[in-house]
């Protein structure tokens, strides 16, 4: 699981930062999922290590322009990438109508299946490896955060030990690798858990933007390996945060602390903290680290590999 930040500015792009978009790459599947899609996201994908042909799912937090204005252009280009696959999009009420209007008035025909799901709090997607949960955030419009949970899986199967025990290769290995019990032809019952290493704990990522500090964000981020949280304003500008229902750097850090996350990565920064101004982004990072030391500040094309945890590391 590799996180790639494609846009880290709030509201408008700057010379060094595009507006909101985050890619989650799943190399074992040769696919990636996209969270939010601000204007110009398709250009950012072209400049990154992500491949537009591997895009499978898009999760939208809310319908403000800096989070959705890149959607139609990206979807139109995807259809020209060669052998496009189905794309599923998840987002708040109104997203499907917005996309239908964009297609209608731009005379855009998509050459592949597109399905839009209107989300509500709870599980919005699940397969054999992952679950995606959404929850309410607190913003000026309906906004959701997302929690991506990788399911636990058995540790490495000890083939050498299995051979020493006289277990014949074949379908029975599959059962044992999954940690299940299996009966051998000679009548012995083998517990697969005895042949597997420590269970690999599924990784957890929370994506919370746009929002002011709220319990919903803390719930989504519980015990996450990585929390991606907006930090539009510095603590000194908390009045603006309360007025516009955005977070300060200290609010992001307080969510991380309350949720017991392993790593906080802040994003969605106001352009007001550009170099040369009284307050700069380094000041926001210092504020957050004073509360939650394991804090990083995202920038466009910053990538973060989410490490695995094993049962004995808990």
mmCIF file of N, CA, C and O in Angstrom, residues 124-217:
data_model
loop_
_atom_site.group_PDB
_atom_site.id
_atom_site.type_symbol
_atom_site.label_atom_id
_atom_site.label_comp_id
_atom_site.label_asym_id
_atom_site.label_seq_id
_atom_site.Cartn_x
_atom_site.Cartn_y
_atom_site.Cartn_z
ATOM 1 N N UNK A 124 -18.805 1.012 2.609
ATOM 2 C CA UNK A 124 -19.189 1.410 1.253
ATOM 3 C C UNK A 124 -18.585 0.494 0.200
ATOM 4 O O UNK A 124 -19.031 0.480 -0.947
ATOM 5 N N UNK A 125 -17.551 -0.276 0.591
ATOM 6 C CA UNK A 125 -16.952 -1.231 -0.344
ATOM 7 C C UNK A 125 -16.256 -2.325 0.462
ATOM 8 O O UNK A 125 -15.640 -2.049 1.500
ATOM 9 N N UNK A 126 -16.337 -3.558 -0.033
ATOM 10 C CA UNK A 126 -15.632 -4.662 0.624
ATOM 11 C C UNK A 126 -15.350 -5.755 -0.389
ATOM 12 O O UNK A 126 -16.181 -6.070 -1.247
ATOM 13 N N UNK A 127 -14.151 -6.332 -0.320
ATOM 14 C CA UNK A 127 -13.815 -7.521 -1.082
ATOM 15 C C UNK A 127 -13.019 -8.453 -0.175
ATOM 16 O O UNK A 127 -12.999 -8.266 1.048
ATOM 17 N N UNK A 128 -12.346 -9.445 -0.764
ATOM 18 C CA UNK A 128 -11.665 -10.444 0.056
ATOM 19 C C UNK A 128 -10.451 -9.882 0.789
ATOM 20 O O UNK A 128 -9.964 -10.486 1.744
ATOM 21 N N UNK A 129 -9.961 -8.717 0.373
ATOM 22 C CA UNK A 129 -8.756 -8.150 0.980
ATOM 23 C C UNK A 129 -8.973 -6.838 1.726
ATOM 24 O O UNK A 129 -8.243 -6.536 2.670
ATOM 25 N N UNK A 130 -9.947 -6.045 1.308
ATOM 26 C CA UNK A 130 -10.101 -4.694 1.848
ATOM 27 C C UNK A 130 -11.541 -4.370 2.206
ATOM 28 O O UNK A 130 -12.478 -4.872 1.591
ATOM 29 N N UNK A 131 -11.675 -3.489 3.181
ATOM 30 C CA UNK A 131 -12.962 -2.889 3.515
ATOM 31 C C UNK A 131 -12.772 -1.376 3.543
ATOM 32 O O UNK A 131 -11.782 -0.883 4.092
ATOM 33 N N UNK A 132 -13.706 -0.652 2.943
ATOM 34 C CA UNK A 132 -13.679 0.814 2.989
ATOM 35 C C UNK A 132 -14.932 1.289 3.714
ATOM 36 O O UNK A 132 -16.049 0.922 3.347
ATOM 37 N N UNK A 133 -14.707 2.074 4.748
ATOM 38 C CA UNK A 133 -15.787 2.584 5.594
ATOM 39 C C UNK A 133 -15.813 4.100 5.464
ATOM 40 O O UNK A 133 -14.763 4.744 5.390
ATOM 41 N N UNK A 134 -16.987 4.673 5.436
ATOM 42 C CA UNK A 134 -17.061 6.138 5.424
ATOM 43 C C UNK A 134 -17.811 6.637 6.653
ATOM 44 O O UNK A 134 -18.604 5.903 7.257
ATOM 45 N N UNK A 135 -17.494 7.846 7.058
ATOM 46 C CA UNK A 135 -18.131 8.452 8.221
ATOM 47 C C UNK A 135 -18.284 9.944 8.030
ATOM 48 O O UNK A 135 -17.575 10.559 7.216
ATOM 49 N N UNK A 136 -19.211 10.531 8.774
ATOM 50 C CA UNK A 136 -19.471 11.972 8.647
ATOM 51 C C UNK A 136 -18.335 12.811 9.206
ATOM 52 O O UNK A 136 -17.787 12.516 10.275
ATOM 53 N N UNK A 137 -17.990 13.865 8.494
ATOM 54 C CA UNK A 137 -17.098 14.898 8.987
ATOM 55 C C UNK A 137 -17.913 16.176 9.196
ATOM 56 O O UNK A 137 -19.119 16.197 8.940
ATOM 57 N N UNK A 138 -17.280 17.225 9.644
ATOM 58 C CA UNK A 138 -17.997 18.468 9.938
ATOM 59 C C UNK A 138 -17.437 19.594 9.067
ATOM 60 O O UNK A 138 -16.350 20.114 9.324
ATOM 61 N N UNK A 139 -18.201 19.943 8.036
ATOM 62 C CA UNK A 139 -17.771 20.969 7.096
ATOM 63 C C UNK A 139 -18.994 21.798 6.705
ATOM 64 O O UNK A 139 -20.102 21.558 7.198
ATOM 65 N N UNK A 140 -18.805 22.745 5.802
ATOM 66 C CA UNK A 140 -19.918 23.630 5.418
ATOM 67 C C UNK A 140 -20.940 22.941 4.524
ATOM 68 O O UNK A 140 -22.066 23.428 4.375
ATOM 69 N N UNK A 141 -20.538 21.855 3.895
ATOM 70 C CA UNK A 141 -21.451 21.039 3.092
ATOM 71 C C UNK A 141 -21.321 19.601 3.587
ATOM 72 O O UNK A 141 -20.443 19.278 4.387
ATOM 73 N N UNK A 142 -22.198 18.716 3.119
ATOM 74 C CA UNK A 142 -22.100 17.305 3.484
ATOM 75 C C UNK A 142 -20.723 16.782 3.106
ATOM 76 O O UNK A 142 -20.299 16.894 1.948
ATOM 77 N N UNK A 143 -20.018 16.225 4.068
ATOM 78 C CA UNK A 143 -18.651 15.751 3.825
ATOM 79 C C UNK A 143 -18.421 14.438 4.557
ATOM 80 O O UNK A 143 -18.898 14.241 5.679
ATOM 81 N N UNK A 144 -17.681 13.559 3.907
ATOM 82 C CA UNK A 144 -17.367 12.253 4.474
ATOM 83 C C UNK A 144 -15.859 12.035 4.503
ATOM 84 O O UNK A 144 -15.128 12.529 3.635
ATOM 85 N N UNK A 145 -15.405 11.291 5.509
ATOM 86 C CA UNK A 145 -14.045 10.783 5.523
ATOM 87 C C UNK A 145 -14.087 9.291 5.234
ATOM 88 O O UNK A 145 -15.145 8.655 5.311
ATOM 89 N N UNK A 146 -12.944 8.734 4.886
ATOM 90 C CA UNK A 146 -12.884 7.312 4.540
ATOM 91 C C UNK A 146 -11.816 6.599 5.366
ATOM 92 O O UNK A 146 -10.770 7.160 5.681
ATOM 93 N N UNK A 147 -12.114 5.361 5.687
ATOM 94 C CA UNK A 147 -11.180 4.487 6.408
ATOM 95 C C UNK A 147 -10.976 3.228 5.569
ATOM 96 O O UNK A 147 -11.946 2.515 5.269
ATOM 97 N N UNK A 148 -9.738 2.977 5.165
ATOM 98 C CA UNK A 148 -9.410 1.814 4.345
ATOM 99 C C UNK A 148 -8.742 0.789 5.253
ATOM 100 O O UNK A 148 -7.724 1.082 5.883
ATOM 101 N N UNK A 149 -9.322 -0.398 5.323
ATOM 102 C CA UNK A 149 -8.825 -1.443 6.219
ATOM 103 C C UNK A 149 -8.435 -2.671 5.402
ATOM 104 O O UNK A 149 -9.269 -3.244 4.689
ATOM 105 N N UNK A 150 -7.183 -3.042 5.503
ATOM 106 C CA UNK A 150 -6.713 -4.283 4.894
ATOM 107 C C UNK A 150 -6.986 -5.420 5.881
ATOM 108 O O UNK A 150 -6.683 -5.299 7.066
ATOM 109 N N UNK A 151 -7.537 -6.513 5.397
ATOM 110 C CA UNK A 151 -7.877 -7.613 6.286
ATOM 111 C C UNK A 151 -6.616 -8.363 6.735
ATOM 112 O O UNK A 151 -5.647 -8.466 5.983
ATOM 113 N N UNK A 152 -6.655 -8.872 7.967
ATOM 114 C CA UNK A 152 -5.533 -9.658 8.488
ATOM 115 C C UNK A 152 -5.322 -10.892 7.614
ATOM 116 O O UNK A 152 -6.262 -11.416 7.016
ATOM 117 N N UNK A 153 -4.090 -11.354 7.568
ATOM 118 C CA UNK A 153 -3.826 -12.583 6.823
ATOM 119 C C UNK A 153 -2.751 -13.390 7.534
ATOM 120 O O UNK A 153 -1.917 -12.833 8.260
ATOM 121 N N UNK A 154 -2.778 -14.729 7.354
ATOM 122 C CA UNK A 154 -1.785 -15.568 8.037
ATOM 123 C C UNK A 154 -0.365 -15.190 7.626
ATOM 124 O O UNK A 154 -0.135 -14.680 6.528
ATOM 125 N N UNK A 155 0.574 -15.458 8.522
ATOM 126 C CA UNK A 155 1.969 -15.188 8.224
ATOM 127 C C UNK A 155 2.534 -16.177 7.212
ATOM 128 O O UNK A 155 1.823 -17.036 6.681
ATOM 129 N N UNK A 156 3.816 -16.080 6.969
ATOM 130 C CA UNK A 156 4.481 -16.899 5.960
ATOM 131 C C UNK A 156 4.355 -18.383 6.293
ATOM 132 O O UNK A 156 4.584 -18.818 7.423
ATOM 133 N N UNK A 157 4.000 -19.193 5.290
ATOM 134 C CA UNK A 157 3.845 -20.638 5.440
ATOM 135 C C UNK A 157 5.224 -21.303 5.391
ATOM 136 O O UNK A 157 6.020 -21.053 4.484
ATOM 137 N N UNK A 158 5.508 -22.137 6.369
ATOM 138 C CA UNK A 158 6.814 -22.797 6.482
ATOM 139 C C UNK A 158 6.803 -24.091 5.661
ATOM 140 O O UNK A 158 6.430 -25.167 6.148
ATOM 141 N N UNK A 159 7.206 -23.969 4.406
ATOM 142 C CA UNK A 159 7.194 -25.117 3.491
ATOM 143 C C UNK A 159 8.159 -26.203 3.967
ATOM 144 O O UNK A 159 7.851 -27.409 3.895
ATOM 145 N N UNK A 160 9.321 -25.787 4.466
ATOM 146 C CA UNK A 160 10.333 -26.750 4.912
ATOM 147 C C UNK A 160 9.795 -27.621 6.061
ATOM 148 O O UNK A 160 9.958 -28.845 6.071
ATOM 149 N N UNK A 161 9.142 -26.980 7.022
ATOM 150 C CA UNK A 161 8.595 -27.724 8.156
ATOM 151 C C UNK A 161 7.494 -28.672 7.709
ATOM 152 O O UNK A 161 7.383 -29.808 8.196
ATOM 153 N N UNK A 162 6.684 -28.202 6.754
ATOM 154 C CA UNK A 162 5.604 -29.050 6.232
ATOM 155 C C UNK A 162 6.174 -30.307 5.581
ATOM 156 O O UNK A 162 5.643 -31.418 5.757
ATOM 157 N N UNK A 163 7.277 -30.136 4.833
ATOM 158 C CA UNK A 163 7.906 -31.286 4.178
ATOM 159 C C UNK A 163 8.468 -32.259 5.215
ATOM 160 O O UNK A 163 8.337 -33.491 5.077
ATOM 161 N N UNK A 164 9.070 -31.714 6.262
ATOM 162 C CA UNK A 164 9.634 -32.566 7.314
ATOM 163 C C UNK A 164 8.556 -33.380 8.023
ATOM 164 O O UNK A 164 8.807 -34.500 8.490
ATOM 165 N N UNK A 165 7.352 -32.824 8.088
ATOM 166 C CA UNK A 165 6.243 -33.521 8.748
ATOM 167 C C UNK A 165 5.568 -34.518 7.812
ATOM 168 O O UNK A 165 4.597 -35.176 8.201
ATOM 169 N N UNK A 166 6.060 -34.586 6.579
ATOM 170 C CA UNK A 166 5.494 -35.549 5.634
ATOM 171 C C UNK A 166 4.159 -35.130 5.064
ATOM 172 O O UNK A 166 3.354 -35.976 4.674
ATOM 173 N N UNK A 167 3.906 -33.838 4.999
ATOM 174 C CA UNK A 167 2.651 -33.346 4.438
ATOM 175 C C UNK A 167 2.814 -33.251 2.924
ATOM 176 O O UNK A 167 3.693 -32.534 2.436
ATOM 177 N N UNK A 168 2.010 -33.966 2.158
ATOM 178 C CA UNK A 168 2.178 -33.969 0.701
ATOM 179 C C UNK A 168 1.759 -32.630 0.083
ATOM 180 O O UNK A 168 0.740 -32.053 0.484
ATOM 181 N N UNK A 169 2.554 -32.101 -0.865
ATOM 182 C CA UNK A 169 2.158 -30.866 -1.550
ATOM 183 C C UNK A 169 0.844 -31.067 -2.293
ATOM 184 O O UNK A 169 0.469 -32.187 -2.628
ATOM 185 N N UNK A 170 0.170 -29.961 -2.543
ATOM 186 C CA UNK A 170 -1.101 -30.026 -3.260
ATOM 187 C C UNK A 170 -2.119 -29.095 -2.649
ATOM 188 O O UNK A 170 -1.770 -28.164 -1.898
ATOM 189 N N UNK A 171 -3.388 -29.319 -2.911
ATOM 190 C CA UNK A 171 -4.448 -28.425 -2.414
ATOM 191 C C UNK A 171 -4.436 -28.257 -0.899
ATOM 192 O O UNK A 171 -4.859 -27.223 -0.376
ATOM 193 N N UNK A 172 -3.934 -29.285 -0.204
ATOM 194 C CA UNK A 172 -3.926 -29.214 1.267
ATOM 195 C C UNK A 172 -3.045 -28.068 1.756
ATOM 196 O O UNK A 172 -3.295 -27.479 2.816
ATOM 197 N N UNK A 173 -2.018 -27.737 0.970
ATOM 198 C CA UNK A 173 -1.154 -26.605 1.337
ATOM 199 C C UNK A 173 -1.955 -25.300 1.399
ATOM 200 O O UNK A 173 -1.705 -24.443 2.241
ATOM 201 N N UNK A 174 -2.903 -25.168 0.474
ATOM 202 C CA UNK A 174 -3.726 -23.953 0.463
ATOM 203 C C UNK A 174 -4.498 -23.787 1.747
ATOM 204 O O UNK A 174 -4.585 -22.692 2.308
ATOM 205 N N UNK A 175 -5.082 -24.895 2.232
ATOM 206 C CA UNK A 175 -5.818 -24.851 3.499
ATOM 207 C C UNK A 175 -4.899 -24.441 4.651
ATOM 208 O O UNK A 175 -5.242 -23.579 5.467
ATOM 209 N N UNK A 176 -3.728 -25.075 4.699
ATOM 210 C CA UNK A 176 -2.805 -24.817 5.793
ATOM 211 C C UNK A 176 -2.265 -23.382 5.735
ATOM 212 O O UNK A 176 -2.083 -22.739 6.767
ATOM 213 N N UNK A 177 -2.029 -22.874 4.532
ATOM 214 C CA UNK A 177 -1.535 -21.503 4.381
ATOM 215 C C UNK A 177 -2.540 -20.485 4.915
ATOM 216 O O UNK A 177 -2.175 -19.408 5.371
ATOM 217 N N UNK A 178 -3.821 -20.833 4.814
ATOM 218 C CA UNK A 178 -4.874 -19.935 5.326
ATOM 219 C C UNK A 178 -5.059 -20.084 6.831
ATOM 220 O O UNK A 178 -5.929 -19.450 7.421
ATOM 221 N N UNK A 179 -4.232 -20.960 7.453
ATOM 222 C CA UNK A 179 -4.328 -21.159 8.895
ATOM 223 C C UNK A 179 -5.426 -22.109 9.305
ATOM 224 O O UNK A 179 -5.757 -22.206 10.489
ATOM 225 N N UNK A 180 -5.987 -22.833 8.340
ATOM 226 C CA UNK A 180 -7.081 -23.754 8.641
ATOM 227 C C UNK A 180 -6.535 -25.117 9.071
ATOM 228 O O UNK A 180 -5.364 -25.437 8.858
ATOM 229 N N UNK A 181 -7.409 -25.939 9.629
ATOM 230 C CA UNK A 181 -7.050 -27.315 9.963
ATOM 231 C C UNK A 181 -7.313 -28.203 8.748
ATOM 232 O O UNK A 181 -8.268 -27.989 7.995
ATOM 233 N N UNK A 182 -6.445 -29.213 8.573
ATOM 234 C CA UNK A 182 -6.593 -30.116 7.444
ATOM 235 C C UNK A 182 -6.284 -31.538 7.896
ATOM 236 O O UNK A 182 -5.420 -31.767 8.745
ATOM 237 N N UNK A 183 -7.009 -32.484 7.326
ATOM 238 C CA UNK A 183 -6.787 -33.900 7.636
ATOM 239 C C UNK A 183 -5.986 -34.535 6.508
ATOM 240 O O UNK A 183 -6.371 -34.451 5.330
ATOM 241 N N UNK A 184 -4.874 -35.186 6.869
ATOM 242 C CA UNK A 184 -4.004 -35.820 5.884
ATOM 243 C C UNK A 184 -4.545 -37.197 5.503
ATOM 244 O O UNK A 184 -5.386 -37.771 6.217
ATOM 245 N N UNK A 185 -4.068 -37.758 4.371
ATOM 246 C CA UNK A 185 -4.505 -39.099 3.965
ATOM 247 C C UNK A 185 -4.239 -40.163 5.024
ATOM 248 O O UNK A 185 -4.973 -41.158 5.108
ATOM 249 N N UNK A 186 -3.197 -39.965 5.854
ATOM 250 C CA UNK A 186 -2.889 -40.963 6.893
ATOM 251 C C UNK A 186 -3.697 -40.760 8.175
ATOM 252 O O UNK A 186 -3.489 -41.454 9.173
ATOM 253 N N UNK A 187 -4.623 -39.802 8.150
ATOM 254 C CA UNK A 187 -5.517 -39.595 9.290
ATOM 255 C C UNK A 187 -5.090 -38.503 10.254
ATOM 256 O O UNK A 187 -5.875 -38.103 11.130
ATOM 257 N N UNK A 188 -3.888 -38.011 10.126
ATOM 258 C CA UNK A 188 -3.436 -36.939 11.022
ATOM 259 C C UNK A 188 -4.176 -35.632 10.731
ATOM 260 O O UNK A 188 -4.447 -35.312 9.568
ATOM 261 N N UNK A 189 -4.471 -34.884 11.784
ATOM 262 C CA UNK A 189 -5.064 -33.552 11.629
ATOM 263 C C UNK A 189 -3.993 -32.513 11.950
ATOM 264 O O UNK A 189 -3.389 -32.539 13.025
ATOM 265 N N UNK A 190 -3.757 -31.624 10.994
ATOM 266 C CA UNK A 190 -2.721 -30.602 11.123
ATOM 267 C C UNK A 190 -3.379 -29.235 11.223
ATOM 268 O O UNK A 190 -4.279 -28.903 10.433
ATOM 269 N N UNK A 191 -2.937 -28.448 12.178
ATOM 270 C CA UNK A 191 -3.419 -27.070 12.329
ATOM 271 C C UNK A 191 -2.501 -26.148 11.537
ATOM 272 O O UNK A 191 -1.314 -26.019 11.849
ATOM 273 N N UNK A 192 -3.039 -25.520 10.506
ATOM 274 C CA UNK A 192 -2.230 -24.649 9.652
ATOM 275 C C UNK A 192 -1.563 -23.529 10.418
ATOM 276 O O UNK A 192 -0.475 -23.070 10.041
ATOM 277 N N UNK A 193 -2.179 -23.078 11.497
ATOM 278 C CA UNK A 193 -1.598 -21.984 12.278
ATOM 279 C C UNK A 193 -0.231 -22.360 12.835
ATOM 280 O O UNK A 193 0.623 -21.485 13.043
ATOM 281 N N UNK A 194 -0.013 -23.669 13.055
ATOM 282 C CA UNK A 194 1.276 -24.115 13.588
ATOM 283 C C UNK A 194 2.391 -24.059 12.550
ATOM 284 O O UNK A 194 3.568 -24.166 12.889
ATOM 285 N N UNK A 195 2.008 -23.901 11.289
ATOM 286 C CA UNK A 195 2.993 -23.871 10.212
ATOM 287 C C UNK A 195 3.165 -22.482 9.618
ATOM 288 O O UNK A 195 3.917 -22.302 8.661
ATOM 289 N N UNK A 196 2.450 -21.501 10.176
ATOM 290 C CA UNK A 196 2.517 -20.135 9.656
ATOM 291 C C UNK A 196 3.188 -19.218 10.674
ATOM 292 O O UNK A 196 3.070 -19.429 11.888
ATOM 293 N N UNK A 197 3.880 -18.218 10.173
ATOM 294 C CA UNK A 197 4.492 -17.231 11.047
ATOM 295 C C UNK A 197 3.444 -16.338 11.683
ATOM 296 O O UNK A 197 2.232 -16.585 11.578
ATOM 297 N N UNK A 198 3.914 -15.299 12.334
ATOM 298 C CA UNK A 198 3.006 -14.371 13.013
ATOM 299 C C UNK A 198 2.007 -13.770 12.024
ATOM 300 O O UNK A 198 2.354 -13.442 10.888
ATOM 301 N N UNK A 199 0.765 -13.673 12.451
ATOM 302 C CA UNK A 199 -0.283 -13.094 11.613
ATOM 303 C C UNK A 199 0.098 -11.683 11.178
ATOM 304 O O UNK A 199 0.594 -10.887 11.973
ATOM 305 N N UNK A 200 -0.114 -11.393 9.908
ATOM 306 C CA UNK A 200 0.130 -10.046 9.399
ATOM 307 C C UNK A 200 -1.130 -9.219 9.614
ATOM 308 O O UNK A 200 -2.188 -9.514 9.060
ATOM 309 N N UNK A 201 -0.997 -8.213 10.453
ATOM 310 C CA UNK A 201 -2.140 -7.351 10.773
ATOM 311 C C UNK A 201 -2.446 -6.452 9.590
ATOM 312 O O UNK A 201 -1.552 -5.836 9.016
ATOM 313 N N UNK A 202 -3.705 -6.392 9.211
ATOM 314 C CA UNK A 202 -4.097 -5.535 8.098
ATOM 315 C C UNK A 202 -3.806 -4.070 8.383
ATOM 316 O O UNK A 202 -4.030 -3.578 9.489
ATOM 317 N N UNK A 203 -3.301 -3.394 7.371
ATOM 318 C CA UNK A 203 -2.991 -1.968 7.525
ATOM 319 C C UNK A 203 -4.265 -1.128 7.452
ATOM 320 O O UNK A 203 -5.243 -1.529 6.829
ATOM 321 N N UNK A 204 -4.199 0.027 8.086
ATOM 322 C CA UNK A 204 -5.373 0.898 8.162
ATOM 323 C C UNK A 204 -4.966 2.325 7.804
ATOM 324 O O UNK A 204 -3.986 2.850 8.332
ATOM 325 N N UNK A 205 -5.733 2.946 6.927
ATOM 326 C CA UNK A 205 -5.483 4.321 6.507
ATOM 327 C C UNK A 205 -6.779 5.107 6.678
ATOM 328 O O UNK A 205 -7.858 4.626 6.315
ATOM 329 N N UNK A 206 -6.677 6.308 7.234
ATOM 330 C CA UNK A 206 -7.841 7.189 7.345
ATOM 331 C C UNK A 206 -7.578 8.453 6.545
ATOM 332 O O UNK A 206 -6.465 9.001 6.566
ATOM 333 N N UNK A 207 -8.612 8.901 5.843
ATOM 334 C CA UNK A 207 -8.513 10.103 5.000
ATOM 335 C C UNK A 207 -9.604 11.068 5.443
ATOM 336 O O UNK A 207 -10.795 10.816 5.234
ATOM 337 N N UNK A 208 -9.223 12.167 6.067
ATOM 338 C CA UNK A 208 -10.187 13.092 6.663
ATOM 339 C C UNK A 208 -9.958 14.513 6.160
ATOM 340 O O UNK A 208 -9.071 15.224 6.636
ATOM 341 N N UNK A 209 -10.755 14.926 5.206
ATOM 342 C CA UNK A 209 -10.734 16.279 4.665
ATOM 343 C C UNK A 209 -12.014 16.457 3.844
ATOM 344 O O UNK A 209 -12.436 15.495 3.208
ATOM 345 N N UNK A 210 -12.650 17.588 3.878
ATOM 346 C CA UNK A 210 -12.441 18.783 4.669
ATOM 347 C C UNK A 210 -13.277 18.689 5.935
ATOM 348 O O UNK A 210 -14.422 18.261 5.901
ATOM 349 N N UNK A 211 -12.698 19.187 7.036
ATOM 350 C CA UNK A 211 -13.410 19.113 8.305
ATOM 351 C C UNK A 211 -12.710 19.952 9.360
ATOM 352 O O UNK A 211 -11.500 20.157 9.303
ATOM 353 N N UNK A 212 -13.490 20.427 10.303
ATOM 354 C CA UNK A 212 -12.922 20.950 11.533
ATOM 355 C C UNK A 212 -12.787 19.750 12.484
ATOM 356 O O UNK A 212 -13.277 18.662 12.192
ATOM 357 N N UNK A 213 -12.097 19.924 13.608
ATOM 358 C CA UNK A 213 -11.958 18.818 14.565
ATOM 359 C C UNK A 213 -13.342 18.275 14.913
ATOM 360 O O UNK A 213 -14.255 19.027 15.247
ATOM 361 N N UNK A 214 -13.500 16.940 14.813
ATOM 362 C CA UNK A 214 -14.785 16.340 15.164
ATOM 363 C C UNK A 214 -14.577 14.891 15.583
ATOM 364 O O UNK A 214 -13.576 14.249 15.229
ATOM 365 N N UNK A 215 -15.545 14.367 16.337
ATOM 366 C CA UNK A 215 -15.471 12.983 16.801
ATOM 367 C C UNK A 215 -15.481 12.002 15.628
ATOM 368 O O UNK A 215 -14.896 10.917 15.717
ATOM 369 N N UNK A 216 -16.139 12.389 14.534
ATOM 370 C CA UNK A 216 -16.195 11.514 13.368
ATOM 371 C C UNK A 216 -14.813 11.205 12.818
ATOM 372 O O UNK A 216 -14.521 10.067 12.427
ATOM 373 N N UNK A 217 -13.953 12.213 12.801
ATOM 374 C CA UNK A 217 -12.589 12.001 12.325
ATOM 375 C C UNK A 217 -11.813 11.088 13.264
ATOM 376 O O UNK A 217 -11.061 10.215 12.831
#
